[in-house]
Amino acid sequence: MIGITGASGPLGRATAELVLRALDPREVVLTTRTPDALADLAHRGARVRQADFGDPRSAAAAFAGVDRLLLISTDAVGSRLDQQRAAIAAAAEAGVAHIAYTSVPEPVPANPAVVVADHAGTEQALRESGLRWTMLRNNLYAHL
């Protein structure tokens, strides 16, 4: 079972569309704070679950049965590190085996980008989680 967080956002929805073309929709869990926004994907057979990283119990329940999870970084600069740490803990509690995380290139102290500390902290939380992980070094997204 594959899970995608933030599935109602631009990157999450685009990723969900690609995954749903490649896999049986019953093997896909899409999490979001707004499940109604994914009604069309639920109609296609994807499992849509409500998850709010501010409520770790909702995230742990949403991740139940997920083996591999795409953790899409939230856009809440300043509070996302705590949210993403909670998501990682919830994933571990739910038995997720592998998390792929949308980080940034070079999350090191010398990088002056405001978002670097949140990504570096999330990466550290993944390293300490005991889970398998993959850091995705994607740049900012361009949307048409």
PDB file of C-alpha atoms in Angstrom:
ATOM      1  CA  MET A   1       0.000   0.000   0.000  1.00  0.00           C
ATOM      2  CA  ILE A   2       1.320   3.431  -0.981  1.00  0.00           C
ATOM      3  CA  GLY A   3       0.341   6.608   0.864  1.00  0.00           C
ATOM      4  CA  ILE A   4       0.621  10.229  -0.227  1.00  0.00           C
ATOM      5  CA  THR A   5       0.272  13.082   2.257  1.00  0.00           C
ATOM      6  CA  GLY A   6      -1.063  16.468   1.251  1.00  0.00           C
ATOM      7  CA  ALA A   7      -2.854  14.804  -1.647  1.00  0.00           C
ATOM      8  CA  SER A   8      -5.223  17.729  -2.191  1.00  0.00           C
ATOM      9  CA  GLY A   9      -2.328  20.142  -2.785  1.00  0.00           C
ATOM     10  CA  PRO A  10      -0.772  20.731  -6.216  1.00  0.00           C
ATOM     11  CA  LEU A  11       2.171  18.303  -5.872  1.00  0.00           C
ATOM     12  CA  GLY A  12       0.122  15.720  -3.982  1.00  0.00           C
ATOM     13  CA  ARG A  13      -2.690  15.706  -6.525  1.00  0.00           C
ATOM     14  CA  ALA A  14      -0.301  15.518  -9.483  1.00  0.00           C
ATOM     15  CA  THR A  15       1.543  12.632  -7.824  1.00  0.00           C
ATOM     16  CA  ALA A  16      -1.720  10.877  -6.973  1.00  0.00           C
ATOM     17  CA  GLU A  17      -2.852  11.106 -10.589  1.00  0.00           C
ATOM     18  CA  LEU A  18       0.382   9.465 -11.778  1.00  0.00           C
ATOM     19  CA  VAL A  19       0.281   6.750  -9.122  1.00  0.00           C
ATOM     20  CA  LEU A  20      -3.370   5.972  -9.837  1.00  0.00           C
ATOM     21  CA  ARG A  21      -2.501   5.390 -13.503  1.00  0.00           C
ATOM     22  CA  ALA A  22       0.191   2.889 -12.532  1.00  0.00           C
ATOM     23  CA  LEU A  23      -1.370   1.012  -9.594  1.00  0.00           C
ATOM     24  CA  ASP A  24      -4.660  -0.491  -8.574  1.00  0.00           C
ATOM     25  CA  PRO A  25      -6.433   2.442  -6.862  1.00  0.00           C
ATOM     26  CA  ARG A  26      -7.287   0.142  -3.932  1.00  0.00           C
ATOM     27  CA  GLU A  27      -3.536   0.075  -3.189  1.00  0.00           C
ATOM     28  CA  VAL A  28      -3.356   3.873  -2.775  1.00  0.00           C
ATOM     29  CA  VAL A  29      -4.077   5.916   0.356  1.00  0.00           C
ATOM     30  CA  LEU A  30      -4.409   9.659  -0.094  1.00  0.00           C
ATOM     31  CA  THR A  31      -4.320  11.809   3.025  1.00  0.00           C
ATOM     32  CA  THR A  32      -5.492  15.374   3.377  1.00  0.00           C
ATOM     33  CA  ARG A  33      -7.062  17.754   5.858  1.00  0.00           C
ATOM     34  CA  THR A  34      -9.899  18.187   3.343  1.00  0.00           C
ATOM     35  CA  PRO A  35     -11.132  14.781   2.111  1.00  0.00           C
ATOM     36  CA  ASP A  36     -13.984  16.320   0.104  1.00  0.00           C
ATOM     37  CA  ALA A  37     -11.358  17.856  -2.179  1.00  0.00           C
ATOM     38  CA  LEU A  38     -10.397  14.327  -3.278  1.00  0.00           C
ATOM     39  CA  ALA A  39     -13.903  12.961  -3.859  1.00  0.00           C
ATOM     40  CA  ASP A  40     -13.138  12.392  -7.551  1.00  0.00           C
ATOM     41  CA  LEU A  41     -10.109  10.245  -6.692  1.00  0.00           C
ATOM     42  CA  ALA A  42     -12.083   8.337  -4.062  1.00  0.00           C
ATOM     43  CA  HIS A  43     -14.690   7.656  -6.746  1.00  0.00           C
ATOM     44  CA  ARG A  44     -11.908   6.097  -8.841  1.00  0.00           C
ATOM     45  CA  GLY A  45     -11.147   3.709  -5.961  1.00  0.00           C
ATOM     46  CA  ALA A  46      -8.386   5.433  -3.992  1.00  0.00           C
ATOM     47  CA  ARG A  47      -8.693   5.352  -0.227  1.00  0.00           C
ATOM     48  CA  VAL A  48      -9.028   8.943   0.934  1.00  0.00           C
ATOM     49  CA  ARG A  49      -8.371   9.558   4.616  1.00  0.00           C
ATOM     50  CA  GLN A  50      -8.438  12.668   6.764  1.00  0.00           C
ATOM     51  CA  ALA A  51      -5.100  13.484   8.385  1.00  0.00           C
ATOM     52  CA  ASP A  52      -3.985  16.583  10.237  1.00  0.00           C
ATOM     53  CA  PHE A  53      -0.394  16.531  11.469  1.00  0.00           C
ATOM     54  CA  GLY A  54      -1.490  18.767  14.340  1.00  0.00           C
ATOM     55  CA  ASP A  55      -3.555  15.779  15.511  1.00  0.00           C
ATOM     56  CA  PRO A  56      -1.157  12.817  15.570  1.00  0.00           C
ATOM     57  CA  ARG A  57      -3.963  10.305  16.222  1.00  0.00           C
ATOM     58  CA  SER A  58      -5.633  11.270  12.935  1.00  0.00           C
ATOM     59  CA  ALA A  59      -2.346  10.782  11.088  1.00  0.00           C
ATOM     60  CA  ALA A  60      -1.637   7.391  12.682  1.00  0.00           C
ATOM     61  CA  ALA A  61      -5.136   6.204  11.740  1.00  0.00           C
ATOM     62  CA  ALA A  62      -4.745   7.589   8.213  1.00  0.00           C
ATOM     63  CA  PHE A  63      -1.447   5.756   7.733  1.00  0.00           C
ATOM     64  CA  ALA A  64      -2.823   2.368   8.867  1.00  0.00           C
ATOM     65  CA  GLY A  65      -1.923  -0.301   6.328  1.00  0.00           C
ATOM     66  CA  VAL A  66       0.469   1.965   4.404  1.00  0.00           C
ATOM     67  CA  ASP A  67       3.839   0.376   3.642  1.00  0.00           C
ATOM     68  CA  ARG A  68       5.484   3.213   1.689  1.00  0.00           C
ATOM     69  CA  LEU A  69       4.638   6.868   2.299  1.00  0.00           C
ATOM     70  CA  LEU A  70       5.381  10.024   0.358  1.00  0.00           C
ATOM     71  CA  LEU A  71       5.614  12.757   2.991  1.00  0.00           C
ATOM     72  CA  ILE A  72       5.106  16.019   1.144  1.00  0.00           C
ATOM     73  CA  SER A  73       6.497  18.917   3.123  1.00  0.00           C
ATOM     74  CA  THR A  74       3.782  21.183   4.456  1.00  0.00           C
ATOM     75  CA  ASP A  75       3.765  24.866   3.593  1.00  0.00           C
ATOM     76  CA  ALA A  76       3.531  26.093   7.193  1.00  0.00           C
ATOM     77  CA  VAL A  77       6.991  27.668   7.514  1.00  0.00           C
ATOM     78  CA  GLY A  78       7.809  28.019  11.189  1.00  0.00           C
ATOM     79  CA  SER A  79       5.466  25.284  12.395  1.00  0.00           C
ATOM     80  CA  ARG A  80       5.996  22.586   9.813  1.00  0.00           C
ATOM     81  CA  LEU A  81       8.966  21.006  11.556  1.00  0.00           C
ATOM     82  CA  ASP A  82       6.786  20.006  14.510  1.00  0.00           C
ATOM     83  CA  GLN A  83       4.028  18.889  12.117  1.00  0.00           C
ATOM     84  CA  GLN A  84       6.418  16.768  10.084  1.00  0.00           C
ATOM     85  CA  ARG A  85       8.007  15.239  13.191  1.00  0.00           C
ATOM     86  CA  ALA A  86       4.490  14.301  14.310  1.00  0.00           C
ATOM     87  CA  ALA A  87       3.792  12.769  10.885  1.00  0.00           C
ATOM     88  CA  ILE A  88       6.969  10.684  11.089  1.00  0.00           C
ATOM     89  CA  ALA A  89       6.075   9.474  14.573  1.00  0.00           C
ATOM     90  CA  ALA A  90       2.544   8.644  13.405  1.00  0.00           C
ATOM     91  CA  ALA A  91       3.936   6.737  10.428  1.00  0.00           C
ATOM     92  CA  ALA A  92       6.210   4.717  12.711  1.00  0.00           C
ATOM     93  CA  GLU A  93       3.276   4.010  15.042  1.00  0.00           C
ATOM     94  CA  ALA A  94       1.160   2.870  12.083  1.00  0.00           C
ATOM     95  CA  GLY A  95       3.866   0.500  10.832  1.00  0.00           C
ATOM     96  CA  VAL A  96       4.952   2.391   7.711  1.00  0.00           C
ATOM     97  CA  ALA A  97       8.218   0.853   6.519  1.00  0.00           C
ATOM     98  CA  HIS A  98       9.617   3.543   4.201  1.00  0.00           C
ATOM     99  CA  ILE A  99       9.110   7.305   3.908  1.00  0.00           C
ATOM    100  CA  ALA A 100      10.136   9.405   0.919  1.00  0.00           C
ATOM    101  CA  TYR A 101      10.320  13.057   1.954  1.00  0.00           C
ATOM    102  CA  THR A 102      10.204  16.143  -0.292  1.00  0.00           C
ATOM    103  CA  SER A 103      13.155  18.083   1.057  1.00  0.00           C
ATOM    104  CA  VAL A 104      15.370  20.696  -0.585  1.00  0.00           C
ATOM    105  CA  PRO A 105      18.795  20.642  -2.213  1.00  0.00           C
ATOM    106  CA  GLU A 106      21.568  21.209   0.315  1.00  0.00           C
ATOM    107  CA  PRO A 107      19.736  21.478   3.651  1.00  0.00           C
ATOM    108  CA  VAL A 108      22.936  22.583   5.369  1.00  0.00           C
ATOM    109  CA  PRO A 109      23.673  25.553   7.670  1.00  0.00           C
ATOM    110  CA  ALA A 110      25.491  27.415   4.878  1.00  0.00           C
ATOM    111  CA  ASN A 111      22.311  27.467   2.768  1.00  0.00           C
ATOM    112  CA  PRO A 112      20.639  30.844   3.448  1.00  0.00           C
ATOM    113  CA  ALA A 113      17.096  29.803   2.396  1.00  0.00           C
ATOM    114  CA  VAL A 114      14.546  30.367   5.164  1.00  0.00           C
ATOM    115  CA  VAL A 115      13.092  26.872   4.730  1.00  0.00           C
ATOM    116  CA  VAL A 116      16.353  24.986   5.269  1.00  0.00           C
ATOM    117  CA  ALA A 117      16.083  24.578   9.048  1.00  0.00           C
ATOM    118  CA  ASP A 118      12.645  22.931   8.761  1.00  0.00           C
ATOM    119  CA  HIS A 119      13.867  20.491   6.117  1.00  0.00           C
ATOM    120  CA  ALA A 120      17.129  19.708   7.924  1.00  0.00           C
ATOM    121  CA  GLY A 121      15.174  19.051  11.130  1.00  0.00           C
ATOM    122  CA  THR A 122      12.725  16.788   9.335  1.00  0.00           C
ATOM    123  CA  GLU A 123      15.573  14.871   7.742  1.00  0.00           C
ATOM    124  CA  GLN A 124      17.167  14.418  11.164  1.00  0.00           C
ATOM    125  CA  ALA A 125      13.853  13.134  12.537  1.00  0.00           C
ATOM    126  CA  LEU A 126      13.719  10.603   9.706  1.00  0.00           C
ATOM    127  CA  ARG A 127      17.277   9.450  10.369  1.00  0.00           C
ATOM    128  CA  GLU A 128      16.398   8.950  14.038  1.00  0.00           C
ATOM    129  CA  SER A 129      13.027   7.277  13.373  1.00  0.00           C
ATOM    130  CA  GLY A 130      14.306   3.777  12.681  1.00  0.00           C
ATOM    131  CA  LEU A 131      12.326   3.761   9.416  1.00  0.00           C
ATOM    132  CA  ARG A 132      13.799   3.410   5.968  1.00  0.00           C
ATOM    133  CA  TRP A 133      13.791   6.762   4.209  1.00  0.00           C
ATOM    134  CA  THR A 134      14.593   8.561   0.978  1.00  0.00           C
ATOM    135  CA  MET A 135      15.282  12.300   0.835  1.00  0.00           C
ATOM    136  CA  LEU A 136      14.014  13.807  -2.387  1.00  0.00           C
ATOM    137  CA  ARG A 137      16.114  16.829  -3.344  1.00  0.00           C
ATOM    138  CA  ASN A 138      13.506  18.707  -5.317  1.00  0.00           C
ATOM    139  CA  ASN A 139      13.627  22.421  -6.051  1.00  0.00           C
ATOM    140  CA  LEU A 140      10.662  24.763  -5.801  1.00  0.00           C
ATOM    141  CA  TYR A 141       7.745  23.761  -7.989  1.00  0.00           C
ATOM    142  CA  ALA A 142       6.582  25.512 -11.123  1.00  0.00           C
ATOM    143  CA  HIS A 143       2.850  25.379 -11.825  1.00  0.00           C
ATOM    144  CA  LEU A 144       1.046  26.299 -15.000  1.00  0.00           C
TER     145      LEU A 144
END
